[in-house]
mmCIF file of C-alpha atoms in Angstrom:
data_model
loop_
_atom_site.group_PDB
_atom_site.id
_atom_site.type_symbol
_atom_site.label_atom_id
_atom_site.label_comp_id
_atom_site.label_asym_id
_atom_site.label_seq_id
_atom_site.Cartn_x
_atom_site.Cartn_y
_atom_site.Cartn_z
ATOM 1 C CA UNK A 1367 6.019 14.160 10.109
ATOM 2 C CA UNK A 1368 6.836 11.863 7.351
ATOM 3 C CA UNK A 1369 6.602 13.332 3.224
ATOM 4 C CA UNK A 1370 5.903 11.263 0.424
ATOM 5 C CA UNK A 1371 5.623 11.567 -3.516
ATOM 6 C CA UNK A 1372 2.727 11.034 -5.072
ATOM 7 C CA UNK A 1373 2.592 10.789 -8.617
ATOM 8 C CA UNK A 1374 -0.519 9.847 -11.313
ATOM 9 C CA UNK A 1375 -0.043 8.558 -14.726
ATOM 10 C CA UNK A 1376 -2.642 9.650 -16.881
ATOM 11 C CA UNK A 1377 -3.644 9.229 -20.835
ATOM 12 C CA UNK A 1378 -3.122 12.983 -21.529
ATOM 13 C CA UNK A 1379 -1.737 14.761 -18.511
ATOM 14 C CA UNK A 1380 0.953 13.753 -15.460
ATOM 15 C CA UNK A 1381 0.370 14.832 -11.464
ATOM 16 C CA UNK A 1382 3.047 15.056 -8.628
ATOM 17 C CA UNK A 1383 2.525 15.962 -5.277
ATOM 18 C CA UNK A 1384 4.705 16.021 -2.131
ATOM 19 C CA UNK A 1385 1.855 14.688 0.557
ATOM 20 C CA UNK A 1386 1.931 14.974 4.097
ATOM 21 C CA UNK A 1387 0.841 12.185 6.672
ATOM 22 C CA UNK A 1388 -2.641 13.511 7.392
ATOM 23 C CA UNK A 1389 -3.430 13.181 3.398
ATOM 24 C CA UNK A 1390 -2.630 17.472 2.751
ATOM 25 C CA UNK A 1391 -1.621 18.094 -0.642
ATOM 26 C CA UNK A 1392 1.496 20.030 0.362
ATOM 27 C CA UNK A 1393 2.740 21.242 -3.101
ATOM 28 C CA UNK A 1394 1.647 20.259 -6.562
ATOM 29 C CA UNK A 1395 2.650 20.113 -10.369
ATOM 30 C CA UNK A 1396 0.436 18.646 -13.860
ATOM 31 C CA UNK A 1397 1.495 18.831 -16.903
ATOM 32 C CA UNK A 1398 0.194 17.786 -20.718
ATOM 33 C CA UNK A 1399 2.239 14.983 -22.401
ATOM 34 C CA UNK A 1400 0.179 14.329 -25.079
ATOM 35 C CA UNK A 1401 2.399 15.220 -27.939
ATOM 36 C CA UNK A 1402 5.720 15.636 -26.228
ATOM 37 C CA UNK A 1403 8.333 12.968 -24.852
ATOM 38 C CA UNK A 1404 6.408 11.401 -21.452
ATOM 39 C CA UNK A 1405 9.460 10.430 -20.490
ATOM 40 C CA UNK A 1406 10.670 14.318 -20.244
ATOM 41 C CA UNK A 1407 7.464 15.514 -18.677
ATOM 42 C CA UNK A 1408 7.353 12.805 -15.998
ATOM 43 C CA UNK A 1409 10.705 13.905 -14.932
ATOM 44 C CA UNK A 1410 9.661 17.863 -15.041
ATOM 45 C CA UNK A 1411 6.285 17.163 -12.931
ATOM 46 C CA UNK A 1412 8.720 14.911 -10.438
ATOM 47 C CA UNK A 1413 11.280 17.987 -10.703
ATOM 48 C CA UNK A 1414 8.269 20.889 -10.442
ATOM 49 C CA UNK A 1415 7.562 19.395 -6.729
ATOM 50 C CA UNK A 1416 10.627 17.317 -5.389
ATOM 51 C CA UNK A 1417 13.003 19.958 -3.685
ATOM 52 C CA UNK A 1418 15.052 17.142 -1.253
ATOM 53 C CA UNK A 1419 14.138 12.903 -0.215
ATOM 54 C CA UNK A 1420 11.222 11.341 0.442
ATOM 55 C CA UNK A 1421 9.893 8.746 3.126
ATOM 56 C CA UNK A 1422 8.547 6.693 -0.025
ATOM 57 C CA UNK A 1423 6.900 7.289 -3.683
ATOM 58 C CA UNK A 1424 3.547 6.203 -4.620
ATOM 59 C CA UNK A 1425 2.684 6.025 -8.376
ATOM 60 C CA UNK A 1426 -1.300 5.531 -9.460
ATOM 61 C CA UNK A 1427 -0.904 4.839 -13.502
ATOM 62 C CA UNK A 1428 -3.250 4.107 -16.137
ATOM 63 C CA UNK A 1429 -2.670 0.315 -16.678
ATOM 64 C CA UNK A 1430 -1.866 -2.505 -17.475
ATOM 65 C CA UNK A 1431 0.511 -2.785 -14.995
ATOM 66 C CA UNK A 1432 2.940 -5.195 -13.177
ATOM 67 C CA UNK A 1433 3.378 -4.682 -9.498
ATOM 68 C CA UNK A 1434 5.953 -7.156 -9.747
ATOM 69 C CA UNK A 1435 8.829 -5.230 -11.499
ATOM 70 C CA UNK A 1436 6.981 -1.760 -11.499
ATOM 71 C CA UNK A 1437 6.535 -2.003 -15.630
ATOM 72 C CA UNK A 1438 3.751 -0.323 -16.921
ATOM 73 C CA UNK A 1439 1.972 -0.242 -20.539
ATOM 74 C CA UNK A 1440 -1.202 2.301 -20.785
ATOM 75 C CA UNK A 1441 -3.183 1.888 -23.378
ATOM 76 C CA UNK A 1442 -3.574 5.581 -24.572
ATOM 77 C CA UNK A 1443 0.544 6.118 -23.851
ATOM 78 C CA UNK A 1444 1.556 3.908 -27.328
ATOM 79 C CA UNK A 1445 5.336 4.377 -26.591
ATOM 80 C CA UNK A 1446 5.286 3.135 -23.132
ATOM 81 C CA UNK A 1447 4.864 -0.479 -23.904
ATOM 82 C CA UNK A 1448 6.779 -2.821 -20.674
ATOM 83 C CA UNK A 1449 8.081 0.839 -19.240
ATOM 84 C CA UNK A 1450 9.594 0.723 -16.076
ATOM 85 C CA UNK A 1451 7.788 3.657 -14.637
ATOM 86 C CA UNK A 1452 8.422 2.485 -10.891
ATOM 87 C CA UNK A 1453 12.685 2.539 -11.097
ATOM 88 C CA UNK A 1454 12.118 5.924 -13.432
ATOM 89 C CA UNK A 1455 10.213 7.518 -10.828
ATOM 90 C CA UNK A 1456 13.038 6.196 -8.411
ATOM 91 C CA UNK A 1457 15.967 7.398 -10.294
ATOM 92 C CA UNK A 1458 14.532 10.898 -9.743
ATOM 93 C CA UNK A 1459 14.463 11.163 -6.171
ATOM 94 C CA UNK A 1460 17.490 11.912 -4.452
ATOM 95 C CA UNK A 1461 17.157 9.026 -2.343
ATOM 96 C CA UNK A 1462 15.929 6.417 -4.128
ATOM 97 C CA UNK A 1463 12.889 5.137 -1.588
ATOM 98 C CA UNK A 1464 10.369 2.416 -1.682
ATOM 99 C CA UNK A 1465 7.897 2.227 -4.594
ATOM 100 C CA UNK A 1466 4.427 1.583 -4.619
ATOM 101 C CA UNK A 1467 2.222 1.269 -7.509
ATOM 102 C CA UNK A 1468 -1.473 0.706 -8.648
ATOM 103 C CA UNK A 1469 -3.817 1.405 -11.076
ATOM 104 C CA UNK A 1470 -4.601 5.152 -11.245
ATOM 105 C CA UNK A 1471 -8.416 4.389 -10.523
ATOM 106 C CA UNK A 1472 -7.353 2.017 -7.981
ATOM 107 C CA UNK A 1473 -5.662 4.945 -6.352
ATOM 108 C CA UNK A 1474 -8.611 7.464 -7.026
ATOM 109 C CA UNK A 1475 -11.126 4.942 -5.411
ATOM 110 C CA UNK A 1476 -8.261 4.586 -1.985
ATOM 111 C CA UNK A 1477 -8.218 8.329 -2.150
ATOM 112 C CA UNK A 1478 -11.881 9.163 -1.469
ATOM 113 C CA UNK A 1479 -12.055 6.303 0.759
ATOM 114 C CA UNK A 1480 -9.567 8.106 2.805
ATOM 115 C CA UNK A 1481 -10.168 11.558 2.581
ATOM 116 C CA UNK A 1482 -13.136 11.837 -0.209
ATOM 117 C CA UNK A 1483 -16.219 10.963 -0.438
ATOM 118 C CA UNK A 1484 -16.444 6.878 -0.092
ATOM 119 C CA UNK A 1485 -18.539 5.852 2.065
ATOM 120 C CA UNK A 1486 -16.816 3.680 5.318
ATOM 121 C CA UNK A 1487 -18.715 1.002 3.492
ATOM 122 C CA UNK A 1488 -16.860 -2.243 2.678
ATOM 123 C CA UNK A 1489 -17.440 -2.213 -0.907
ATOM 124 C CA UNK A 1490 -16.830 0.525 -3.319
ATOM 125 C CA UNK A 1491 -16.088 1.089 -6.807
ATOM 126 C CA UNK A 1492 -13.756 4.451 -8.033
ATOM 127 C CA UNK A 1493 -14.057 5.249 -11.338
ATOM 128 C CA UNK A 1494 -12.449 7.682 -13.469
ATOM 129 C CA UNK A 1495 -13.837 8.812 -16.570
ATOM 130 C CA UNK A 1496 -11.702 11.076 -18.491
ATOM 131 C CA UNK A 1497 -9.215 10.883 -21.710
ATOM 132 C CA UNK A 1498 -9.994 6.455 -20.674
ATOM 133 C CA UNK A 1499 -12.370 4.590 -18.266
ATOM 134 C CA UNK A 1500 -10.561 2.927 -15.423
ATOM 135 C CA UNK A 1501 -12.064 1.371 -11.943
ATOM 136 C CA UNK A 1502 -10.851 0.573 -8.456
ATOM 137 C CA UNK A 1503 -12.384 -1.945 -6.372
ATOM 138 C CA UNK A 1504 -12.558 -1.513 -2.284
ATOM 139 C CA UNK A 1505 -13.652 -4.830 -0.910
ATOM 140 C CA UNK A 1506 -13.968 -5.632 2.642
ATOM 141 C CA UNK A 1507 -12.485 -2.076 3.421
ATOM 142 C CA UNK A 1508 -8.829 -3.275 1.477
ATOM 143 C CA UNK A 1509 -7.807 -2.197 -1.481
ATOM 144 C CA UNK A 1510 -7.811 -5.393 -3.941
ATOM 145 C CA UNK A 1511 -5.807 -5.142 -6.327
ATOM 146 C CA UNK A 1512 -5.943 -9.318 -7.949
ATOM 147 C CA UNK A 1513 -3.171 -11.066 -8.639
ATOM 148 C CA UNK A 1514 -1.902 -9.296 -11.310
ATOM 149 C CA UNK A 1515 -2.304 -5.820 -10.299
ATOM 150 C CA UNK A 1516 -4.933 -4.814 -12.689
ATOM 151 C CA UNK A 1517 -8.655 -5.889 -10.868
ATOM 152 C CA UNK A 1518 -11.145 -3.789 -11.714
ATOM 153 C CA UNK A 1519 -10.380 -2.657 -15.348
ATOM 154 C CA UNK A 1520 -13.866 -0.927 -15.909
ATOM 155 C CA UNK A 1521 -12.596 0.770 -19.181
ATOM 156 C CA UNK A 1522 -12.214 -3.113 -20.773
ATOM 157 C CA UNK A 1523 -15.527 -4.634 -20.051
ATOM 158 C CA UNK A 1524 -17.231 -5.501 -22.848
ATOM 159 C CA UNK A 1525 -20.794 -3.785 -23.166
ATOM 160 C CA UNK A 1526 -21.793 -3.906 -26.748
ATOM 161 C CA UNK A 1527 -20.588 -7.359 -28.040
ATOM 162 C CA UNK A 1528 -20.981 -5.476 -31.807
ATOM 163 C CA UNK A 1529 -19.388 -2.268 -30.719
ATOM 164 C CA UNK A 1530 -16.660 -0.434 -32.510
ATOM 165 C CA UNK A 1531 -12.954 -1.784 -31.508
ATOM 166 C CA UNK A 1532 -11.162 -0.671 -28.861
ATOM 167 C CA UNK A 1533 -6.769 -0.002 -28.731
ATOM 168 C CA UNK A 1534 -6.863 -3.085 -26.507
ATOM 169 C CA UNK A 1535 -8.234 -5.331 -29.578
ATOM 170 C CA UNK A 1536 -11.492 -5.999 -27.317
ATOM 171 C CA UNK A 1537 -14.892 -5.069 -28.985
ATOM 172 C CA UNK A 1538 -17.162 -2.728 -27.407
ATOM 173 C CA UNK A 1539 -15.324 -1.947 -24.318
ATOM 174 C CA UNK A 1540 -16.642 0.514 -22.091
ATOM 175 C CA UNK A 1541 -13.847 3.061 -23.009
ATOM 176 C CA UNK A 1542 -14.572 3.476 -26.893
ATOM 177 C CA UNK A 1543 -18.423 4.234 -25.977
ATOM 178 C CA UNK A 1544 -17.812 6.754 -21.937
ATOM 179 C CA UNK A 1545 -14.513 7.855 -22.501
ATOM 180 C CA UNK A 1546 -14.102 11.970 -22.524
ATOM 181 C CA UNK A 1547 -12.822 10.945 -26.331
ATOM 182 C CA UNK A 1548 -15.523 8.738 -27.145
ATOM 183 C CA UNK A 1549 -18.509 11.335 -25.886
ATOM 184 C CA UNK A 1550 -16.649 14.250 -27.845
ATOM 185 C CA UNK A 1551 -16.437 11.423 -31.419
ATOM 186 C CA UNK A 1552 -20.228 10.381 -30.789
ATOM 187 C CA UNK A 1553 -21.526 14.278 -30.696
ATOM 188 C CA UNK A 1554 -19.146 14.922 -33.664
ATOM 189 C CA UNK A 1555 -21.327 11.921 -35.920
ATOM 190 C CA UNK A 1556 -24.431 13.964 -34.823
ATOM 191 C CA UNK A 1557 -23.676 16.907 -36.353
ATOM 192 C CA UNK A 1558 -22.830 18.926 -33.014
ATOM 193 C CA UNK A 1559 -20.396 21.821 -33.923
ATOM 194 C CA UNK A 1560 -17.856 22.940 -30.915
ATOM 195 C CA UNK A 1561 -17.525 26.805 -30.967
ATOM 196 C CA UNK A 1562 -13.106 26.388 -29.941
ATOM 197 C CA UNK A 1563 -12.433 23.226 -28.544
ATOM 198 C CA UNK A 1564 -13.393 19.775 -29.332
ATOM 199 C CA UNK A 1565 -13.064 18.465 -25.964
ATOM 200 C CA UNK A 1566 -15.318 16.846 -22.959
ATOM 201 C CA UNK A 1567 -15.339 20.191 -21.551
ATOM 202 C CA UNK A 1568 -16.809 22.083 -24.057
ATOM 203 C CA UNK A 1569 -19.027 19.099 -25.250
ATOM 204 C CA UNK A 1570 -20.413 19.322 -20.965
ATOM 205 C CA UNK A 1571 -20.891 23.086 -21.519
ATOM 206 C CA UNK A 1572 -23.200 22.758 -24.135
ATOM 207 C CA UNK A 1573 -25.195 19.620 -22.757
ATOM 208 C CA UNK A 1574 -25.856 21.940 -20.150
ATOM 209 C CA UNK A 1575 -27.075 24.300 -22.551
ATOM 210 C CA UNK A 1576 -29.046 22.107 -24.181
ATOM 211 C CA UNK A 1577 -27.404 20.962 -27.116
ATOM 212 C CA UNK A 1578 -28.969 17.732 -28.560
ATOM 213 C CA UNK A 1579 -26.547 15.873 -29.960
ATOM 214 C CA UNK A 1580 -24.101 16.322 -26.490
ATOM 215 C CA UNK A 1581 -27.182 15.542 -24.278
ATOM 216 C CA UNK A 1582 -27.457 12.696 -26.739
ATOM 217 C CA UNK A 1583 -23.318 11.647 -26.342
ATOM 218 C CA UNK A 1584 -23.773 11.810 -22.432
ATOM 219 C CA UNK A 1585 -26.849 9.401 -22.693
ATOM 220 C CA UNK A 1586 -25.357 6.755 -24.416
ATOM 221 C CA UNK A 1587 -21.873 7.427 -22.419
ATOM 222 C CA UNK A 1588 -24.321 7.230 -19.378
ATOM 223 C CA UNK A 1589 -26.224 4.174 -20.212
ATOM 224 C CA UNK A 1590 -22.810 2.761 -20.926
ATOM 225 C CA UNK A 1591 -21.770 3.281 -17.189
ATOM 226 C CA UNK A 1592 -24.564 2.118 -15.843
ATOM 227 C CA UNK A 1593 -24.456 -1.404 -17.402
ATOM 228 C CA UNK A 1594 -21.104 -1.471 -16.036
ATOM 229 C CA UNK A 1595 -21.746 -0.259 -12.791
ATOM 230 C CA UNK A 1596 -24.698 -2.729 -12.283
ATOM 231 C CA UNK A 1597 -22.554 -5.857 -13.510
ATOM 232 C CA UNK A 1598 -19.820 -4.770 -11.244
ATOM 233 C CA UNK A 1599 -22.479 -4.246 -8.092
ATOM 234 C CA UNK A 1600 -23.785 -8.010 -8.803
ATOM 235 C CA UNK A 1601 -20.364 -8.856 -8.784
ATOM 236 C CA UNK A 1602 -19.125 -7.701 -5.477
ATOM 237 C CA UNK A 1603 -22.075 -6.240 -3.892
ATOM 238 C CA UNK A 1604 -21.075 -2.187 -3.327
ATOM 239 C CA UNK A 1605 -22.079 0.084 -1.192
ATOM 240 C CA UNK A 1606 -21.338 2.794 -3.392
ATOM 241 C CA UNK A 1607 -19.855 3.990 -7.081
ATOM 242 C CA UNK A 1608 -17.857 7.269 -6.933
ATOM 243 C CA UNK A 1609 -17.064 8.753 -9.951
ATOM 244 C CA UNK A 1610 -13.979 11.112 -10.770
ATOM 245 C CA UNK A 1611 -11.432 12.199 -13.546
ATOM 246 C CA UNK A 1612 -11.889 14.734 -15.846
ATOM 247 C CA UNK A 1613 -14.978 14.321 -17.414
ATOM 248 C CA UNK A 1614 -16.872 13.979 -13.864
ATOM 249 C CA UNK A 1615 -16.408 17.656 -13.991
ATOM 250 C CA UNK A 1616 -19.741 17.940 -15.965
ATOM 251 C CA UNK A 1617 -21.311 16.614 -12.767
ATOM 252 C CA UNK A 1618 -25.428 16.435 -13.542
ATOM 253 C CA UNK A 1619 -24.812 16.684 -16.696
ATOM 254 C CA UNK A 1620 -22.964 12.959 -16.363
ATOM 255 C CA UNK A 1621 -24.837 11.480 -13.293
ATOM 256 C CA UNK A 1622 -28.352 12.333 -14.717
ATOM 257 C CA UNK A 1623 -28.358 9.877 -17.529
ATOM 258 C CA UNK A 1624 -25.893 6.977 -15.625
ATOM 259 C CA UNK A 1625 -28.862 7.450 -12.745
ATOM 260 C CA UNK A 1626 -31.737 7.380 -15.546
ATOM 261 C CA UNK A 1627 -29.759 4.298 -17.172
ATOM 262 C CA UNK A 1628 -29.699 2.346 -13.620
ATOM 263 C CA UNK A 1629 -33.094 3.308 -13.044
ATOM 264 C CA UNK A 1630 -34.344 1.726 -16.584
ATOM 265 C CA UNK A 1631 -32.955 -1.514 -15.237
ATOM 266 C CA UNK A 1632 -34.395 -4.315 -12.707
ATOM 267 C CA UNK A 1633 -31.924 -6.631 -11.191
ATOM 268 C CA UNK A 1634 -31.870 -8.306 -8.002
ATOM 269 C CA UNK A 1635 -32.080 -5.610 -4.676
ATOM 270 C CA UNK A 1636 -28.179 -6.107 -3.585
ATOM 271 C CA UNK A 1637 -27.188 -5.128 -6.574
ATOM 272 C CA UNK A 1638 -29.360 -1.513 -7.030
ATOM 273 C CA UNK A 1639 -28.672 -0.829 -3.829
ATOM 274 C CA UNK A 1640 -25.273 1.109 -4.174
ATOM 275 C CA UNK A 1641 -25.728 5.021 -4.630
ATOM 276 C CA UNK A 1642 -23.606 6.977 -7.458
ATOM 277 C CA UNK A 1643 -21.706 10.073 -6.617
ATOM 278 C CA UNK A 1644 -19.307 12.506 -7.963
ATOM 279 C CA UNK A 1645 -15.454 12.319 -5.931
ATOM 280 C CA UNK A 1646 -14.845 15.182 -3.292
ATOM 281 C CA UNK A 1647 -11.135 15.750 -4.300
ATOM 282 C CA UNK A 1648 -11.228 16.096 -7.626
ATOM 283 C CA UNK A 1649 -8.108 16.241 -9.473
ATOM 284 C CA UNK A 1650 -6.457 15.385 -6.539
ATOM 285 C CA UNK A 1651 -7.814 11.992 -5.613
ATOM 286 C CA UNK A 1652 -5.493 10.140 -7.140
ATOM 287 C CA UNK A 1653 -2.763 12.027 -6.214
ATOM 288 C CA UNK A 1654 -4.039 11.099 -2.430
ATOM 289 C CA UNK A 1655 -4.770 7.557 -2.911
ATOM 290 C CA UNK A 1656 -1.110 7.303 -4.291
ATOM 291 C CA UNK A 1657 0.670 8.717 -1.051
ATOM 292 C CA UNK A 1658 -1.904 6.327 1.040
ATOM 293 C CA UNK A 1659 0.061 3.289 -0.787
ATOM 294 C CA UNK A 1660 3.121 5.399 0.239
ATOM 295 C CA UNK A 1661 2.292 5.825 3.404
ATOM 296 C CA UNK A 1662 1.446 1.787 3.609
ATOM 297 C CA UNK A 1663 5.401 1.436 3.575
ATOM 298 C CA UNK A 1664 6.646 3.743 5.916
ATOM 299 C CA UNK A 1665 4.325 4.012 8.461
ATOM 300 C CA UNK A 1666 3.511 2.462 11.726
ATOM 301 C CA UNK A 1667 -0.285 3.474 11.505
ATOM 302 C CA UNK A 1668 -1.135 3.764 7.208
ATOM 303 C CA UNK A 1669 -4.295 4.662 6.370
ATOM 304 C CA UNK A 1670 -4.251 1.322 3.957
ATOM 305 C CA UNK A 1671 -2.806 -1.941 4.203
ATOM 306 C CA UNK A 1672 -1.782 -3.036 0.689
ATOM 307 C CA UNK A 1673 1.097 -5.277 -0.904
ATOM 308 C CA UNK A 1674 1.559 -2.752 -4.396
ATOM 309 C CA UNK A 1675 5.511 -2.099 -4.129
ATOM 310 C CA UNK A 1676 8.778 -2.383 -6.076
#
């Protein structure tokens, strides 16, 4: 049975994963970047996992990204501007496979559809909400990825024209208002006071309690999500939204107010017709959707067909 590495490129934290054909996780390794070299913990969370070769890598990354040449410049990793994340992921395995990359929501959204909780629907949108907003589109049961590697860029849609500016140098992007980040700075303006950690987490624990002002950050966060849900839906007609990353943790607490906010709006039937849900694999989704691009190279039966390699 043919092995490949999986590894996902987040804002605050990096995944690896040796992955087995059927889609088992077979061992595992995250670790926190955010204030240390990236460059070192990428190769520790290859290194924590990676014990002899590979049939092939797949790499989901927060974007933008060029399939072309493998480069990669996330917008909450400042130092990685043009990085060449696909021949540094390379240079760590022994020997030296095929490389496929993608958006890590792209990745998260091929993930459920292959062994989460997509729908076998043609059309669905993955989104992860966590440290940034990012989206992967499945149209007509393919991954689609555009020309340039980055379709379906949910974090960078514009939904408040006025809004407060956003690291990309957009306005109002759907990022500075859902983001784990942007929730945790919204509660923090309305006075709510985190008993240890400032974080999404905490902030979700006390929505559930009750709080005001962190009901009141998951509302607008929520309404926020469901304007860009809806737009998306008239756009390409989906069966179904699932929602992951870090934040989608909070579970009710999150799809309560994005169901409220879709529910407050109108709109042509197509597009209200897609249902919201939270991922089955959680952390791992992306991890999965990664070794599915993998697997795309290497084997005679994938469980994708997709053009994302270096």
């Amino acid at each position: 049975m043919k092995r490949v590495l999986a590894v996902d490129v987040g804002g605050t934290k990096f995944a690896a994963a040796v992955v087995a054909q059927d889609g088992t996780v077979a061992i595992r390794s995250e670790r926190v970047h955010l204030d240390a070299d990236p460059d070192a913990v990428l190769a520790a969370v290859v290194a924590d996992v990676l014990a002899g070769p590979v049939d092939a890598v797949g790499i989901g990354t927060a974007g933008p990204l060029d399939p072309v040449t493998g480069t990669v410049s996330p917008v909450n990793i400042p130092n990685w501007r043009d990085f060449p994340l696909a021949d540094a992921v390379r240079r760590l395995t022994p020997n030296r496979p095929a490389v496929a990359i993608a958006g890590d929501a792209q990745c998260m959204a091929i993930g459920e559809c292959w062994r989460g909780a997509a729908p076998a629907g043609r059309a669905v949108l993955g989104v992860v909400v966590s440290t940034g907003v990012g989206g992967g589109l499945i149209l007509d049961g393919r991954p689609y990825l555009g020309p340039t590697g980055n379709a379906g860029q949910l974090g960078h849609m514009t939904i408040d024209p006025g809004g407060p500016p956003c690291p990309c140098g957009n306005l109002g992007c759907l990022e500075v208002l859902a983001s784990g980040p942007a929730m945790v700075r919204h509660a923090l303006a309305l006075g709510w006071t985190p008993r240890t950690a400032a974080d999404a987490a905490e902030l979700a624990a006390d929505a559930a309690r009750g709080n005001a002002a962190a009901l009141a950050a998951f509302d607008r966060a929520g309404e926020a999500l469901a304007v860009a849900f809806q737009t998306t839906a008239a756009m390409c007609d989906l069966d179904a939204v699932v929602v992951g990353g870090g934040v989608a943790a909070a579970g009710p607490v999150l799809l309560d107010p994005i169901r409220r906010g879709l529910a407050r709006r109108g709109g042509l039937a197509f597009a209200r017709r897609f249902d919201v849900r939270i991922g089955a694999l959680g952390r791992d989704a992306g991890l999965v959707g990664a070794a599915a691009l993998a697997f795309a190279q290497v084997s005679a039966d994938p469980p994708l067909r997709t053009e994302a390699v270096v």
